[in-house]
Amino acid sequence: MSKLLKKIERVVFNRGNNEAPFKFHGGLELAPNKLGLDKSIQTIPLPNELVIPLLNYHKQLLEPVVSIGDHVQKGQWLAHNLPCPANGTVRCLEEREVMQAQPLLTQCIVIDVIVSSKTAIPSGTSPTNNCNTISGYNDNDNSTNNLWLETLQQHGLTGLGGAAFPTAAKLQTWVNANNANTKKAVNTSQLATLIINAAECEPSIACDEALMQAHADEIVKGIELLKNRVQCERCVIAIEDSKPRAIAKIKLALEKQLTTTKTDTPIELLTIPTRYPSGAESVLIKIVTGQSIPKSKLPIDFGVVCLNVGTAYAVWQSYQGEPLTSRIISLTGPAMPNPCNVRVSFGTSIEHVLKSTGNESALKNYTIRAGGPLTGFPVRNMQLPVSSKTNCISAHTSNASATVAQPCIRCNACVDVCPEYLLPQQLHWHISAANWQQSRAQNLFDCIECGCCDVVCPSNIELSNYFRYAKAQLLELDWQEEQAKIAQIRYENRNKRLERLKAEREKEIAFRKSKLATKPAQGENNIADAIARAKARQRNKKKS
Amino acid sequence: MSHVSVNTALVRSESPSVQRVMLQVLVALLPGIVALYWLTGPGVLLNVVFACFFAVILECMVLVVRKKSLHGEGTDLSIVVAASLLALSVPPTLPFMHLLFGVLVLVLLGKHVFGGLGQNPFNPAMVAYAALFISFPQSMTLWFNPTELTSVSLLDTLKFKTEVVGQTLSHYPAWDAITKATPLEHLRTLKLNQETISVELANHTVSQAPWIIVSACFFIGGVYLLWRKVIQWQIPVTVIASFAIVSLVWATFGTNSIPNIGYSLFSGALIFGAFFIATDPVTAASSTAGRIVYGTGIGLLAFIIRYFGGYPDGFAFAVLLMNLCVPTIDYAVLKLSQP
Amino acid sequence: MSTVKPQRSGLLLSAAVLTCTLLIITVHWFSEPTIIAAQQKQLNELLDNLLPAKSADNNFKDNVVLIESEALGTLDAQRVYRAELNGEPSGAIITAVSTMGYSGDITLLIGIEYNGTIHAVRVLSHSETPGLGDVIETQKSDWIFKFDQLPTAALTNTYWAVKKNGGEFDRITGATITSNAVIKAVERASSWYRLNRDNLHGKKSVKLNQTIL
Amino acid sequence: MENSTNSNKSLLIEGLWTQNPGLVKLLGLCPLLAVSNSAVNAIGLGIATLFTLLVSNTLVSVFRHHIHTAIRIPLYVLIIATTVTIVELLMRAWFPGMFAALGIFLPLIVTNCLIIGRAEAFASRQSVKQAFIDGLAMGLGFFAVLLILGSAREIIGQGSWLSNANLLFGDLASTWKIEFFDRSNGVLLALLPPGAFIGLGLMLAVKNAIDASLKTKRDTVELLNQRNNQQANT
C-alpha cells in the first residue's frame, strides 16, 4: 500500500529534478523573522573561563587526557577527539550544568583562558599535523580517505544542525565504498546523494544564512571536497527561497568553482519553498529525493547523506588545519536589544555572549531561550556554556506558552501539519493514559519533535512535550527490560555454574566414597593376613 | 515533563482556539435555525434556548462535582454547540420534560461518563437523540403540520410543550389535526401498507419544498464551515456522495419503493447531519483516508437504515455505528500508509 | 481425594442420578395437580373475558375447531373455541393473525357473540415498537377496549378504519399502521364469522394436545 | 485446602461488596440484564438464584470428601439442575404469574456460572457452614444488584415501583405498587435491553468510584499515621 502511494505520488507529482523539489506532508508556513543579517559576523572576545563538558554524542563520559594545572593549547585534545577551544590552564574538573532541555549535571573541564599571542605548541597529541599529508582533491585512495576521516574526528567535527552527530561516523561507511551500489545498503533506485542542508532549521534562527553570506566560497570548497571524497552520484545544496542574498552568493561561488575545476557531477543548487520544518534531516531528504526514511533505518541505508552547511564549512576549515572549536550563533528575539550573528567559542557562557554583544540588558529583564521558537527551551542559568548544538539565543518579553491547556477536541489540525504522517492527537491520547507501548506502535519514535502540532493546536496542548516525555519513558522501560534480561542471563549462568560445581562435588564425593569402600576391604584383608601371619608364626613357633 | 516549550506566540499570528471553532459552528447553524423557524414555528427557538440553558447549567454542575476548572471546559462553548445540535434534531413540539431528559443524557452519558470533552467515543448529541427516540417514540415522530402552522402561536406551542407532560398525546385529539408525522415517517407508513407510493411521492415532492429549503440553509452553513476551515471536505462530501450513489443505483435497478435522489438527499437529516453531526472532530476518524472511509460508511448505513431498517431516518444510528468503528479505521489507515 | 476408586465414583454418580430423579418425580407428583389448575385458571381468565358471562354452559375451552382461512390472516390452522347455551350456539372465540403490523405479526383473540356483536378483543402476541404500537396491550392503554360491544352486523365497510382515513376509530398516536392492522384483522375475522357461523358450529371438535394458547 | 479463617463477617462483605458476583465478578449477567426490568421480577429471580445457590453450595460441601475429581463437574451440574427443576416446578404451581414473567430465565439458572463457580471454587474446599454462608452472601449480593437495577429501571421506565407484586406475594400485595408518575411519561429506554446495559455500567462506575475514594481516604490516613510515627520517633 505504501509503495503504491509512493508510486502514485511519483507519477502525479513527478518532481525531484533540481528545478522543482518534492512536496512533503504537513509543515507550516511561518514568518522567517530573521534579524541581524545586515551586520557582518563578529567573533566575540574569549571569556575568562571556558566550560567544556566531557560528554560525547552517545552521552558517554569521556576520560580527560589533561590534568589540573596543565597548560593547554588551542586545538590540543582535552579528551579523546575533544579539541580545546583556546589557550589556557586547566583550572579544575567539576560537575557543571550543561545546556540541555532537561537540566543535567555532568563532568566538565574548566579552563582559565590565557589571552596571549603565540605560545609554543607543547608536545603531546596534536592532531593538526595529519592534514598536511592530505594532498589535492582528486587523490582518492583509501589510505588518504581514512587519514582524512581521522582528521575530521580529531578536529572534533560534529554536525552543526542541532543534533551534533559526529561527522566522521556519518561519512565512514560511505567514503570507503568504491562503487555506487555498495553505498546503498537497501536496494533502492535512489542515486547516492550528498545533501547539504542550507535550509535554516527554524524561523528566527539566521546562523546558516549569515554564514553563507559571509563564507560562500569556503562553503563551496568544503562541499567540493566532501563530494570528491565520498564519490557521490549527486550533490545538492538546498536553500530556502526566503534567502535570496545567500542564494546569490552561493550561486556566484558555484560558478567560480566550475571555472576552476572540471567535474561530472556539478553541485546542484536547489531552491526549496520556505516551509517549516524543511530543515529537518528526514524532511529535507524527502524534499530533495522523494524518499521517506523510516525511523528504523538511517538515511545512509537509502544512499543519502545529509550535512549541515555549517558542517561543510567546518570540513573546509578542518582541511585548512583548523579544528572545530567555535560556531556561529544567532542572537535574536523580539526583546534582544542588538540582534546579530556572532562567532562564539565552545564553552563560553551565555552571560558572556550577551554582555560582549551589547545585549546585557536582555539578561535582567527578559526570558532567555536557547534554540528557536519551536524546538528551543527556556534557560534560567546564564552560566550555561555554548556547545556545537547551540544555534540561537533569543530574548522574549514573557513566556507566552503559559496559556492553560484545554482538552483535545481531536480537530486533526495536528494531523494535517505533521511531516511524519503521525496522528499526534492519538499519540497524546495514549500517552495521557500512560499507554507507552501503544504509542510506540503508533510510531512515536518517528516524531522529529518539530513542534508544528503545538503551533496549530487550538487547545494549547504542548504535544511535542508529551512525545519527548513518552520517548524518555519508553527508553527507560527498554533499559529496564534489557537489565532484567541481563540479570536473567546472569542468574541462569550462575545456576548452571552452581549445578556444575555441585555435580563436580558429588562426583568427587562419589569418587572418595568408592575409594573408601574399597579401602576397608583391603583393611580387612590386611587384618586377616596379619592374623594368618601371626597364627602361622605361632604355629611355626609351636612346631619349632 | 521536560522543560522544552514551544513559544507559539513567536510563530503564530492569530491563535486558534476551541472557543473560536465552536463560535463558527454556531454561526453556521443560524440559516438553518431561521429556516426551521419559518417552517415549523417558534418551537425550534424554544428548543435551542432551553437546551443550551440547561446544558450549560448541568455542565457547570458536573465540572464542579468533578473538581475541574470552569474556565477550561466550561467556557469553550462545546456544550452549547452539542445542545444546539440536539435541539435542532428533535421535533419542535417535543415537550420540555423530554428535552430535559435529552440534555441530561447528552451531558452525563454522552460526555462526562467518558471523561469530558474530547474523551467521548460517541457523538453526544446523537447519543441523546437516540435515547430520546427510543424512550419517547410518540413525541419524537410528531411535527407541526406546516400547512396548519398559521394557527399555531408561540403561546400555543408553549402550552403544548408544557401541558402535554403527564398525558398521553392521544388525549389531545385537537392537536392531532395540526401535527403530523415527518415526511420520511409518512413514506415508511405508505410502504408498509403496500400501497403504490409513486403517486404519493409525486404529490409529496411538492409538499417537500419547505424541507428542501431547510436542508439548503443547512447546506449554506456547511459551506461556510468548509470555507472557514472548521471542517474538512472529506466527511460531508463522502456522506452525501455515497448516499446519492446508492440511491441512484437502487432507484435505477431496484424496486420502485425508493424515491428519487433529490427527494432522498433533501429529506430527513442527511444534509444537516453530513455537515454538522458527522464532522464532529472528537468522534470522527483522524486521517484523510480515515475520514473518507468514515463518511462513506455513514452514507451507506444511513441509506440501509432508512429504506430497509426499522426506523424512518437512521442518520443518528448510522453516525453512532460508525463512531464505534473509528478507532479501527484510524489504526488500519495508519498501518497501511506507513512503510 | 485421589484415593477414591473409579468404581466407587461410578456407583456414587449412579446413586446421585437416581436420588435426583426420584426427588424430581416426587416433587412433580405432588405439584402437578396445582400446576394444571393454575394453567387452567389462567386460560379461563383470559377466555372468560372474551365472551359475556353466563353465555355458555358447555366447556367451550375444549370445544375447538382448527380453521384454515385467509380471513384469519394466515393459511396456518387457527383455533376457534365454540360456545353453546342450552345446546344452541351462542358465540365463539377466534384466533386471528394480522400480517400488516409495523414489525411482524400480531396475534389476536376475538370474542364474538352469535349475533355478530364483538364482546372483546385481546392481543396474544406482537412485536410492535415499544412506546408506539405496543399500546394495543391492555396494560399499556385502553385503546383495544374500543372494540367492546361492537355490533358488527350493523356496520358498513367504511366504518373499519381510523378517522384520518375516513373511518370511525381513533388512531393510536404515532402508530397508524398498528391501529389499522388490528382494525382490519378484526373486521375480516368478524365478517368471516358472520358468513360461516352455522357451518362452524356444526363441525366436530378436535382434541388439542396443549391447553396453553 | 480447608481453612476456617474466613470469618462469617468477611464472607458476607465479600459476597455483598468486594467480590460481588454482579458488580465485581460479572457472573450471571444474562439473567441479570434480562430480568431486571421490574423490581418484582428481580425479586423473583433473585430468590430463585439465592435458594439454588444455598442448596448447591451446601450439598457440594457435604459430599466434598466423597467426590472424585473426575466426576465432580457432572455431579455439581446434577445437583444444580435438580434444585432448579424443583424450584421451577414449585413456582409453576404456586406462582404461575411469576413463572410466566421470568420465562426462560428460570430454567436457565442451571447455566448461571455464578452457581457452578461457587461450587467449584469455594464449596468443594470448605466446611459446610462456610459454604452455606458463602452461598448466602453471594446469593444476597446477586439479589441486591438485581433488586437495585430492577427498581431503578422500573422507576425510570414506567414511573412505578413494585407493580405486579401480587404475582409473587399474593393478592394482598396488589396494593403495594407505588406510582411516581404516569406510565406514558416513563423513559422507555430504561425498560429495553440497552437500558439494562447502561444501568449496570453506571452501577459499576459508582461502585468503582466509591472504592477509589475509600482507598484514597485509607491511604491518606496511613500516610498521616506514618508521618505521626516518624515525628514521634524523631
mmCIF file of C-alpha atoms in Angstrom, chain D residues 92-192:
data_model
loop_
_atom_site.group_PDB
_atom_site.id
_atom_site.type_symbol
_atom_site.label_atom_id
_atom_site.label_comp_id
_atom_site.label_asym_id
_atom_site.label_seq_id
_atom_site.Cartn_x
_atom_site.Cartn_y
_atom_site.Cartn_z
ATOM 1 C CA ARG D 92 -45.225 -23.100 38.250
ATOM 2 C CA ALA D 93 -47.607 -24.490 40.785
ATOM 3 C CA TRP D 94 -47.803 -21.665 43.267
ATOM 4 C CA PHE D 95 -46.572 -18.541 41.457
ATOM 5 C CA PRO D 96 -47.757 -19.105 37.880
ATOM 6 C CA GLY D 97 -47.735 -15.372 37.082
ATOM 7 C CA MET D 98 -44.167 -15.012 38.294
ATOM 8 C CA PHE D 99 -43.187 -18.112 36.333
ATOM 9 C CA ALA D 100 -44.649 -16.610 33.171
ATOM 10 C CA ALA D 101 -42.835 -13.301 33.773
ATOM 11 C CA LEU D 102 -39.439 -14.915 34.317
ATOM 12 C CA GLY D 103 -39.864 -17.156 31.278
ATOM 13 C CA ILE D 104 -36.796 -18.971 30.099
ATOM 14 C CA PHE D 105 -34.514 -17.365 32.670
ATOM 15 C CA LEU D 106 -35.743 -19.543 35.492
ATOM 16 C CA PRO D 107 -34.593 -22.850 33.957
ATOM 17 C CA LEU D 108 -31.503 -21.035 32.717
ATOM 18 C CA ILE D 109 -30.301 -20.642 36.306
ATOM 19 C CA VAL D 110 -28.681 -24.023 35.667
ATOM 20 C CA THR D 111 -26.208 -22.378 33.361
ATOM 21 C CA ASN D 112 -25.532 -19.420 35.646
ATOM 22 C CA CYS D 113 -21.758 -19.534 36.059
ATOM 23 C CA LEU D 114 -22.084 -17.996 39.481
ATOM 24 C CA ILE D 115 -23.552 -21.168 40.951
ATOM 25 C CA ILE D 116 -21.199 -23.704 39.438
ATOM 26 C CA GLY D 117 -18.358 -21.255 40.019
ATOM 27 C CA ARG D 118 -19.008 -21.078 43.747
ATOM 28 C CA ALA D 119 -19.466 -24.847 43.918
ATOM 29 C CA GLU D 120 -16.154 -25.442 42.196
ATOM 30 C CA ALA D 121 -14.096 -22.632 43.707
ATOM 31 C CA PHE D 122 -15.432 -22.440 47.220
ATOM 32 C CA ALA D 123 -17.913 -25.070 48.387
ATOM 33 C CA SER D 124 -15.805 -28.040 47.288
ATOM 34 C CA ARG D 125 -12.993 -26.934 49.593
ATOM 35 C CA GLN D 126 -14.718 -25.510 52.645
ATOM 36 C CA SER D 127 -16.728 -26.699 55.564
ATOM 37 C CA VAL D 128 -20.487 -26.934 55.276
ATOM 38 C CA LYS D 129 -21.035 -23.915 57.462
ATOM 39 C CA GLN D 130 -18.629 -21.803 55.450
ATOM 40 C CA ALA D 131 -20.134 -22.963 52.163
ATOM 41 C CA PHE D 132 -23.628 -22.182 53.407
ATOM 42 C CA ILE D 133 -22.627 -18.672 54.465
ATOM 43 C CA ASP D 134 -20.776 -18.126 51.204
ATOM 44 C CA GLY D 135 -23.864 -19.215 49.257
ATOM 45 C CA LEU D 136 -25.972 -16.869 51.325
ATOM 46 C CA ALA D 137 -23.561 -13.949 50.856
ATOM 47 C CA MET D 138 -23.112 -14.452 47.124
ATOM 48 C CA GLY D 139 -26.839 -15.005 46.629
ATOM 49 C CA LEU D 140 -27.649 -11.864 48.588
ATOM 50 C CA GLY D 141 -25.057 -9.900 46.611
ATOM 51 C CA PHE D 142 -26.607 -11.033 43.350
ATOM 52 C CA PHE D 143 -30.060 -10.383 44.760
ATOM 53 C CA ALA D 144 -29.091 -6.856 45.804
ATOM 54 C CA VAL D 145 -27.710 -5.949 42.390
ATOM 55 C CA LEU D 146 -30.815 -7.376 40.711
ATOM 56 C CA LEU D 147 -33.113 -5.504 43.057
ATOM 57 C CA ILE D 148 -31.341 -2.154 42.669
ATOM 58 C CA LEU D 149 -31.136 -2.455 38.897
ATOM 59 C CA GLY D 150 -34.723 -3.715 38.643
ATOM 60 C CA SER D 151 -36.060 -0.946 40.887
ATOM 61 C CA ALA D 152 -34.160 1.762 39.046
ATOM 62 C CA ARG D 153 -35.284 0.527 35.650
ATOM 63 C CA GLU D 154 -38.881 0.187 36.765
ATOM 64 C CA ILE D 155 -39.000 3.620 38.385
ATOM 65 C CA ILE D 156 -37.359 5.398 35.460
ATOM 66 C CA GLY D 157 -39.052 3.320 32.797
ATOM 67 C CA GLN D 158 -42.644 3.214 33.966
ATOM 68 C CA GLY D 159 -42.819 5.525 36.932
ATOM 69 C CA SER D 160 -43.800 2.891 39.469
ATOM 70 C CA TRP D 161 -42.252 0.543 41.979
ATOM 71 C CA LEU D 162 -43.314 -2.956 43.000
ATOM 72 C CA SER D 163 -46.009 -3.205 40.348
ATOM 73 C CA ASN D 164 -47.457 -6.701 39.913
ATOM 74 C CA ALA D 165 -46.315 -7.638 43.399
ATOM 75 C CA ASN D 166 -49.347 -9.878 43.597
ATOM 76 C CA LEU D 167 -47.643 -12.326 41.228
ATOM 77 C CA LEU D 168 -45.131 -13.106 43.932
ATOM 78 C CA PHE D 169 -46.710 -12.191 47.237
ATOM 79 C CA GLY D 170 -50.384 -12.996 46.650
ATOM 80 C CA ASP D 171 -53.394 -10.813 46.054
ATOM 81 C CA LEU D 172 -52.832 -8.778 49.204
ATOM 82 C CA ALA D 173 -49.729 -7.325 47.615
ATOM 83 C CA SER D 174 -51.521 -5.743 44.678
ATOM 84 C CA THR D 175 -51.816 -2.555 46.715
ATOM 85 C CA TRP D 176 -48.043 -2.336 47.271
ATOM 86 C CA LYS D 177 -47.447 -0.619 43.982
ATOM 87 C CA ILE D 178 -46.086 2.903 44.408
ATOM 88 C CA GLU D 179 -46.689 5.217 41.484
ATOM 89 C CA PHE D 180 -44.343 8.169 40.927
ATOM 90 C CA PHE D 181 -45.635 9.402 37.579
ATOM 91 C CA ASP D 182 -47.796 8.328 34.682
ATOM 92 C CA ARG D 183 -46.595 5.338 32.717
ATOM 93 C CA SER D 184 -46.804 7.209 29.419
ATOM 94 C CA ASN D 185 -44.074 9.589 30.589
ATOM 95 C CA GLY D 186 -41.670 6.822 31.513
ATOM 96 C CA VAL D 187 -38.287 6.639 29.857
ATOM 97 C CA LEU D 188 -38.782 3.612 27.690
ATOM 98 C CA LEU D 189 -35.056 3.217 27.190
ATOM 99 C CA ALA D 190 -34.731 2.027 30.778
ATOM 100 C CA LEU D 191 -37.140 -0.850 30.208
ATOM 101 C CA LEU D 192 -35.491 -2.019 26.984
#
